[in-house]
Coordinates of C-alpha atoms in Angstrom, one line a residue:
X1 CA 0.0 0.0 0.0
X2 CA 1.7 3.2 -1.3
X3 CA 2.0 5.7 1.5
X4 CA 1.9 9.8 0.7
X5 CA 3.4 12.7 2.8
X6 CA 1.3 16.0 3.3
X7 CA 3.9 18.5 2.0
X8 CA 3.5 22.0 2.8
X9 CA 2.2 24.5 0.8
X10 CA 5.0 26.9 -1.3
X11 CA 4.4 30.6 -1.8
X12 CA 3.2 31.5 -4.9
X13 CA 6.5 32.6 -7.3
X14 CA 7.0 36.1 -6.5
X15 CA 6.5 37.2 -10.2
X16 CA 2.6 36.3 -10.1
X17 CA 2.1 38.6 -6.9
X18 CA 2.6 42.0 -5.4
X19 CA 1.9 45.3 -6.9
X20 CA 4.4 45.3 -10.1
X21 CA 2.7 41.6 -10.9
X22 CA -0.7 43.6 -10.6
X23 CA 0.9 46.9 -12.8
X24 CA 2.6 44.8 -15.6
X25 CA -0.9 42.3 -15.4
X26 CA -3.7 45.4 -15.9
X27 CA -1.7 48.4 -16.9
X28 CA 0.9 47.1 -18.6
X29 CA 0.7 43.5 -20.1
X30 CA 1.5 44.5 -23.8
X31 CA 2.7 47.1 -26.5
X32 CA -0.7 48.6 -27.3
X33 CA -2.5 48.9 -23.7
X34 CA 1.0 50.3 -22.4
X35 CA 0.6 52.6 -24.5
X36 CA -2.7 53.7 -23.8
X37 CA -1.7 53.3 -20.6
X38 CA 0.9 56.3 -20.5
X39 CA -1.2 58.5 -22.7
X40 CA -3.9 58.1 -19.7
X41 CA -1.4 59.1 -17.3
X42 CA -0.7 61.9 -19.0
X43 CA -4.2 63.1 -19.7
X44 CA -4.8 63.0 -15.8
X45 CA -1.3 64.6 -15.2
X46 CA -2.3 67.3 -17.5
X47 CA -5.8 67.9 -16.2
X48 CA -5.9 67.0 -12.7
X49 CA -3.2 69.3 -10.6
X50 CA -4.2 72.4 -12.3
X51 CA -7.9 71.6 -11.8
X52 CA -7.2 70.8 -8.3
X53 CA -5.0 74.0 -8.2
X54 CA -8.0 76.3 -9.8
X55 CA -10.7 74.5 -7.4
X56 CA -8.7 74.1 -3.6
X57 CA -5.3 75.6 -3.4
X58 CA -5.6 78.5 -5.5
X59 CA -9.2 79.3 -4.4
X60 CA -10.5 82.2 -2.6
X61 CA -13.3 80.6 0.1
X62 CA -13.7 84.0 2.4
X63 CA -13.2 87.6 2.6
X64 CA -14.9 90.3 0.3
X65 CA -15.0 91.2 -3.5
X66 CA -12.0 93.3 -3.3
X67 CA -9.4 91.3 -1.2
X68 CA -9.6 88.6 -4.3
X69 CA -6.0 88.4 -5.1
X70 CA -5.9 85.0 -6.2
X71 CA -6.3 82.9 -9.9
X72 CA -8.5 80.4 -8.9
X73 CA -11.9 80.0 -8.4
X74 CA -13.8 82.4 -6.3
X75 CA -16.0 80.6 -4.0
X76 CA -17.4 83.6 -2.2
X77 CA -19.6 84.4 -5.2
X78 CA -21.3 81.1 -4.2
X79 CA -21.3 81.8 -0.6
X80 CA -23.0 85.1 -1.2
X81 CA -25.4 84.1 -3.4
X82 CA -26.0 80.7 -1.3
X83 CA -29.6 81.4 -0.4
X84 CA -31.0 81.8 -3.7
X85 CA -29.0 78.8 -5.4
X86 CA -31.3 77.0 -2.5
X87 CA -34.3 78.7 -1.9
X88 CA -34.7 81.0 -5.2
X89 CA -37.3 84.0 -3.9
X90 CA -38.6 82.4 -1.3
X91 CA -38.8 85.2 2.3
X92 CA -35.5 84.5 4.0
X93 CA -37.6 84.7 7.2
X94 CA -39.3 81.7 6.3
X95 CA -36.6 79.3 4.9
X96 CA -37.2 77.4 8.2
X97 CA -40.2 75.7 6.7
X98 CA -38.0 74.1 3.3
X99 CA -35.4 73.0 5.9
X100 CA -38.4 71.4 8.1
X101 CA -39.6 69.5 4.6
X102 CA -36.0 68.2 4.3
X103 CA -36.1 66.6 7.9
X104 CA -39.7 65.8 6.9
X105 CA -38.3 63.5 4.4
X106 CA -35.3 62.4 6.0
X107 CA -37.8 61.1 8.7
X108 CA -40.4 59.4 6.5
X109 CA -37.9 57.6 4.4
X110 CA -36.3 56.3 8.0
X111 CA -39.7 55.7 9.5
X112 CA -41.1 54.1 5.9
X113 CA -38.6 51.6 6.1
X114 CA -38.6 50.6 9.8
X115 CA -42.3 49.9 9.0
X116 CA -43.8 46.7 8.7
X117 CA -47.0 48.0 8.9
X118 CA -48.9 48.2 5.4
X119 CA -51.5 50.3 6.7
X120 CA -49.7 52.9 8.8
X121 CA -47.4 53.1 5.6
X122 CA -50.3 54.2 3.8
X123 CA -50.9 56.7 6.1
X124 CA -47.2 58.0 5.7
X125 CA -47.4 58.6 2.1
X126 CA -50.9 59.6 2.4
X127 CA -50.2 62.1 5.1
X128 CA -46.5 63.2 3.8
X129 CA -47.0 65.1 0.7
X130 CA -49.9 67.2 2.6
X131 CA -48.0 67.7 5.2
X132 CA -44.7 68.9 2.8
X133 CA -47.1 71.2 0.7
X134 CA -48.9 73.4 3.5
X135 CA -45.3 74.1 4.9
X136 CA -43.5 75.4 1.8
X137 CA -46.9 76.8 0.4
X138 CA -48.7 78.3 3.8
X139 CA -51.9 79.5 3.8
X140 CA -53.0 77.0 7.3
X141 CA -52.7 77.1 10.3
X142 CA -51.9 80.1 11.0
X143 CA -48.2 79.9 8.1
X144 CA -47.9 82.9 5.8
X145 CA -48.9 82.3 2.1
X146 CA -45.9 82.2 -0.1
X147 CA -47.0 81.9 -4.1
X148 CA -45.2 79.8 -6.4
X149 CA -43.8 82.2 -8.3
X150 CA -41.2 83.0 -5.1
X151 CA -39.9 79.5 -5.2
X152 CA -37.3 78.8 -7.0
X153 CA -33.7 77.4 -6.7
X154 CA -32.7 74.0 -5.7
X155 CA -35.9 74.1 -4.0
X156 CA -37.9 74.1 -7.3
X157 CA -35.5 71.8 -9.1
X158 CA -36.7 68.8 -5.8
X159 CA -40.4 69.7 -5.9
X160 CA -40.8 69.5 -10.0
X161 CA -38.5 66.2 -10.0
X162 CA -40.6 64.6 -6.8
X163 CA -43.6 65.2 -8.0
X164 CA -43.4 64.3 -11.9
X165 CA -41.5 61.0 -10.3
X166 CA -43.8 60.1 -7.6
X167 CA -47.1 60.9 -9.4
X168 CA -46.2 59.5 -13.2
X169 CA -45.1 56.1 -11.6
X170 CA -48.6 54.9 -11.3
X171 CA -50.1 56.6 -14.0
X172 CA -47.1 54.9 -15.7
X173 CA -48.3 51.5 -14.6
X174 CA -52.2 51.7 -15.7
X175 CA -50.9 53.0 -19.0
X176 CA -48.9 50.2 -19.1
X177 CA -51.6 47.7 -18.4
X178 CA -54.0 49.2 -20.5
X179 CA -51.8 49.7 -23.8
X180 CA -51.8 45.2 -22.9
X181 CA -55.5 45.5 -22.2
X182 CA -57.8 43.1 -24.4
X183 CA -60.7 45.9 -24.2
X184 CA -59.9 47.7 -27.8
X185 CA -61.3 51.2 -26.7
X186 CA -58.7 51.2 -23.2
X187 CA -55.9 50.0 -25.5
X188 CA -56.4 52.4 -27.8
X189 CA -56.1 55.4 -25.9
X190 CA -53.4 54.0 -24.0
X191 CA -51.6 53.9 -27.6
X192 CA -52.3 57.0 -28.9
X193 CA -51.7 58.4 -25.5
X194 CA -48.5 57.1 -25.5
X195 CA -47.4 57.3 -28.7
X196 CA -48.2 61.7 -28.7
X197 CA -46.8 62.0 -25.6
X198 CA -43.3 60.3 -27.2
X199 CA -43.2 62.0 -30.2
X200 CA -43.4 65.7 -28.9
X201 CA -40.4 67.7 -27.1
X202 CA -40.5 68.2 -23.4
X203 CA -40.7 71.4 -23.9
X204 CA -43.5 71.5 -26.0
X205 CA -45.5 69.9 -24.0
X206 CA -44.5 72.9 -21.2
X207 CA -45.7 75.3 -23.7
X208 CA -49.4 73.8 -24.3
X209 CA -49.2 73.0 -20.0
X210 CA -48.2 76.6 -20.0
X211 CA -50.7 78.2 -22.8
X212 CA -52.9 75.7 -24.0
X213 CA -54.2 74.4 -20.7
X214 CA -55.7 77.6 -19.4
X215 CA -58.0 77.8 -22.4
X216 CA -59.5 74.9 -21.6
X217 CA -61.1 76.6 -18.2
X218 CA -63.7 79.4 -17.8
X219 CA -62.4 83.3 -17.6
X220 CA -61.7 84.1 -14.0
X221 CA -59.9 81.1 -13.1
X222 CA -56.1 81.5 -12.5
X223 CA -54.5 78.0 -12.9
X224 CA -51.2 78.3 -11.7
X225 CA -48.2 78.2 -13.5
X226 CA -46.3 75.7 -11.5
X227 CA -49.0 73.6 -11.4
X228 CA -49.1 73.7 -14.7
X229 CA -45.8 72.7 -15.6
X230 CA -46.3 70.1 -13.1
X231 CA -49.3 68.2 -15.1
X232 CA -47.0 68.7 -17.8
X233 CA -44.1 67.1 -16.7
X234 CA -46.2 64.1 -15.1
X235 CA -47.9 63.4 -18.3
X236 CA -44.7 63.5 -20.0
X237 CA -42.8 61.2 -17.6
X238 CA -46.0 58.6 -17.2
X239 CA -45.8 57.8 -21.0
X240 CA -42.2 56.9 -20.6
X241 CA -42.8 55.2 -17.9
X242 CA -45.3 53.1 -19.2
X243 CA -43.0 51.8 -22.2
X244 CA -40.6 50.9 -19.6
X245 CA -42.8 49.3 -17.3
X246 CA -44.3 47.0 -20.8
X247 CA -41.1 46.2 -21.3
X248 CA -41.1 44.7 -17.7
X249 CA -44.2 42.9 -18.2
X250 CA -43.3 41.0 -21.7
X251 CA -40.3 39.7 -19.9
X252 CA -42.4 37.7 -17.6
X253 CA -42.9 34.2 -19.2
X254 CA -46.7 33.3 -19.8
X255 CA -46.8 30.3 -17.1
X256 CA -47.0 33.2 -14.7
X257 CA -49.6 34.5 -15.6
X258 CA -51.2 31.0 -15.7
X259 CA -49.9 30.3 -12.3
X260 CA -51.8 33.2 -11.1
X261 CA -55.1 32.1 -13.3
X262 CA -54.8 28.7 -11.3
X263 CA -54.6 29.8 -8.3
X264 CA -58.0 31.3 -9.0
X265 CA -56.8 35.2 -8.9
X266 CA -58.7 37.7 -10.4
X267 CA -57.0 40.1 -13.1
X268 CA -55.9 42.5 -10.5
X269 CA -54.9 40.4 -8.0
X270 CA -52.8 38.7 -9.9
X271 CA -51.0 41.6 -11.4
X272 CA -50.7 43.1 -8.2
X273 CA -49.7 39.8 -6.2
X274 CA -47.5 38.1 -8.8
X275 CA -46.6 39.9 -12.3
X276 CA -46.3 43.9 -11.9
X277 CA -43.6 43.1 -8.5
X278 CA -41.6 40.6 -11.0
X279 CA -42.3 43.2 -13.7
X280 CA -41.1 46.0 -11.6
X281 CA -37.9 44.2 -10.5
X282 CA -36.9 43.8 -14.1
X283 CA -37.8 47.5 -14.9
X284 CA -36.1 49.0 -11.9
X285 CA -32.7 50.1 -14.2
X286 CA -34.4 51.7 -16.8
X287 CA -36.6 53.3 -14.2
X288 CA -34.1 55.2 -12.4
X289 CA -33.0 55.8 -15.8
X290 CA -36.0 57.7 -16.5
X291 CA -36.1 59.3 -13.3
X292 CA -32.7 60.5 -13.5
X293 CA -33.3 62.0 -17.0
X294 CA -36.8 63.7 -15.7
X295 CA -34.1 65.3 -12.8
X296 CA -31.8 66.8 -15.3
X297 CA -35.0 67.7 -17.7
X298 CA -36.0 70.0 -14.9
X299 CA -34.2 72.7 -15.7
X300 CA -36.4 73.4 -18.9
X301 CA -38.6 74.8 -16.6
X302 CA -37.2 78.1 -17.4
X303 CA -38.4 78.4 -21.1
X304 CA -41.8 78.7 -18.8
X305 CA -40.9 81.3 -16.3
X306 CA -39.6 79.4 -13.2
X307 CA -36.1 79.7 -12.1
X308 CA -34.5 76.2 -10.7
X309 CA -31.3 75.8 -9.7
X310 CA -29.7 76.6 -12.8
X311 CA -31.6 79.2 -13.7
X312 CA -30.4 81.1 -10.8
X313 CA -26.6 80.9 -12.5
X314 CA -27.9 82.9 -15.0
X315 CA -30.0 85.4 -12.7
X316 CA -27.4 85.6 -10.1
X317 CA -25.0 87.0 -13.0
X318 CA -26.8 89.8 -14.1
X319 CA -26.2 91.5 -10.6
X320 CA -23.7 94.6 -11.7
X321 CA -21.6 93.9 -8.2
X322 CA -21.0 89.7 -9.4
X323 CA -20.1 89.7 -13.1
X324 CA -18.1 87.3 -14.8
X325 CA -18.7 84.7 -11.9
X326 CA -21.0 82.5 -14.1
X327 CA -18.0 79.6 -13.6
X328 CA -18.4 79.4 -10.1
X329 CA -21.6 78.9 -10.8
X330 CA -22.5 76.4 -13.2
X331 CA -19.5 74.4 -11.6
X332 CA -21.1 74.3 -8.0
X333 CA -24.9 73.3 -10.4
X334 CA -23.0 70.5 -11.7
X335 CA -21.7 68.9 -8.5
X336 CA -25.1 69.0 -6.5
X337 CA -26.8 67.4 -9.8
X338 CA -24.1 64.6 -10.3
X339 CA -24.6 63.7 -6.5
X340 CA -28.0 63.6 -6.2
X341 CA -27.3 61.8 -9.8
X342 CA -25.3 59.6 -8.2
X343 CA -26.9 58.9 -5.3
X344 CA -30.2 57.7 -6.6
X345 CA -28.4 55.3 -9.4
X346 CA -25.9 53.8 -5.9
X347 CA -29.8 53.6 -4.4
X348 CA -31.2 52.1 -7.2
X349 CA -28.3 49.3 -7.3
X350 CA -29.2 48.6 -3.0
X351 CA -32.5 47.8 -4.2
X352 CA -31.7 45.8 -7.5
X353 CA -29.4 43.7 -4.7
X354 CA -32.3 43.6 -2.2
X355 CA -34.8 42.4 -4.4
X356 CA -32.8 39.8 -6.0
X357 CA -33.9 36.4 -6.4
X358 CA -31.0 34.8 -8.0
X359 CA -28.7 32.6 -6.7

């Protein structure tokens, strides 16, 4: 009987370990990618440094107008002009009641998801955007009345983008169902719905919100304008969301929907029990996708009259004592929409992993 000794594991050779192993494996493993290699470390040598240079260590971040001595970017213009970047018009006095929305919303999403409770969740999301509007509008309980036309800023930019995502999801849905509808009539106008709302501009469809709509209400009646280019935007948004949302639905094989027929479900309960939360799963990419486009799309609003965010680059400019700042501007506009970009596609990927089945 043949007899074996355990021998003891060797290191691996030291040239397939270590950090030069890992440099001449990914960075440099042949002619052509160490090539392209160097020219990319030259790129970020070339651009990096003086763009650090322009936007920390050659920055001006206090002191006045005049005691700028410095070549890179001036940060007080942005520190000035702080309050309207975030609030647009809205009384100075009262910008405690858009910072008590924020909390608002930090404490509902906390609450919402400590929740097990269906029905007390309900209540949240029944009770939250009633609550978020009588603050930042007024008019109860005693809180000053402060008209749409005074908000503005980042402000603007959240409630346009919250309310065209929260209230053209489930419009989105029923389109969707009823553009897969067996009743002709429903499927029709779920098509040609559909099918207008796609082939015309976003901003069109803020003009005819903006012009159109009015004329379709009796002399006397003042339809606001925000309002207005919020039915716009929602009616916009559902349609896309609806295409997305079908394209979630076909993926879901037919012995689902069978499954649900033998289990004696109705139509509706069986959508809502076991096809639109398989649907939905599948759709939730090119959801955020759309959602994150509708964000950036906000800042048509202005073609309409209401200054967002970016909007208030522009506005902030014209002031005779802050010209030529328009930089400093647009570059702060870009970084808070690439993290709120960024953070809702990093949240959309936590709830891709939560909600996945496969294993």
């Amino acid at each position: 009987m043949a007899t074996y000794t355990i021998k003891e594991a060797k290191p691996a050779p030291s040239g397939s370990k270590g950090a030069i192993y890992w440099l001449r494996k990914n960075l440099f493993p042949d002619i052509k990618n160490s090539l392209l290699t160097l020219l990319g470390l030259y790129f970020l040598y070339a651009t990096i440094p003086p763009l650090l240079n322009w936007m920390i260590f050659e920055a001006t971040w206090s002191g006045t107008q005049a005691e700028i001595v410095k070549e890179g970017a001036r940060w007080i213009f942005i520190i000035e002009k702080f309050d309207q970047f975030i609030y647009g018009f809205y009384p100075e006095a009262l910008h405690w009641r858009p910072n008590l929305v924020l909390l608002i919303t930090i404490a509902f999403l906390a609450s919402f998801k400590a929740v097990s409770n269906i029905k007390i969740k309900i209540v949240f999301m029944l009770l939250y955007p009633v609550i978020c509007f009588v603050l930042i509008s007024g008019g109860w309980f005693g809180l000053e009345t402060v008209e749409t036309e005074k908000w503005g800023g980042l402000m603007l930019t959240l409630v346009v983008a919250a309310v065209g995502i929260i209230a053209s999801f489930p419009i989105g849905i029923v389109l969707a169902l009823g553009r897969q509808s067996d009743m002709p009539i429903v499927k029709t106008l779920c098509v040609g719905f559909i099918e207008f709302i796609r082939g015309v501009p976003l901003i069109t469809i803020l003009f005819m919100a903006s012009v159109v709509l009015p004329l379709f209400f009796s002399d006397g009646i003042d339809f606001d304008k925000l309002l207005r280019a919020l039915i716009g935007i929602t009616l916009f948004q559902a349609a896309y969301i609806a295409e997305v949302v079908r394209g979630g639905l076909q993926a879901i094989p037919k012995g689902q929907y069978e499954a649900a027929k033998s289990l004696g479900l109705g139509y509706w309960q069986g959508m809502i029990l076991i096809i639109l939360p398989q649907a939905l799963k599948i759709s939730i990419p090119n959801l955020v996708g759309s959602f994150i486009s509708l964000f950036k799309d906000t800042t048509l609003v202005l073609i309409i009259g209401l200054f967002d965010i970016l909007a208030m680059v522009t506005l902030t400019n014209s002031d005779t004592n802050w010209l030529g700042y328009e930089i400093e501007g647009y570059v702060f506009v870009t970084l808070i929409y690439w993290v709120i970009c960024f953070t809702m596609s990093q949240y959309s990927k936590a709830i891709e992993r939560k909600f996945n089945t496969e294993h």
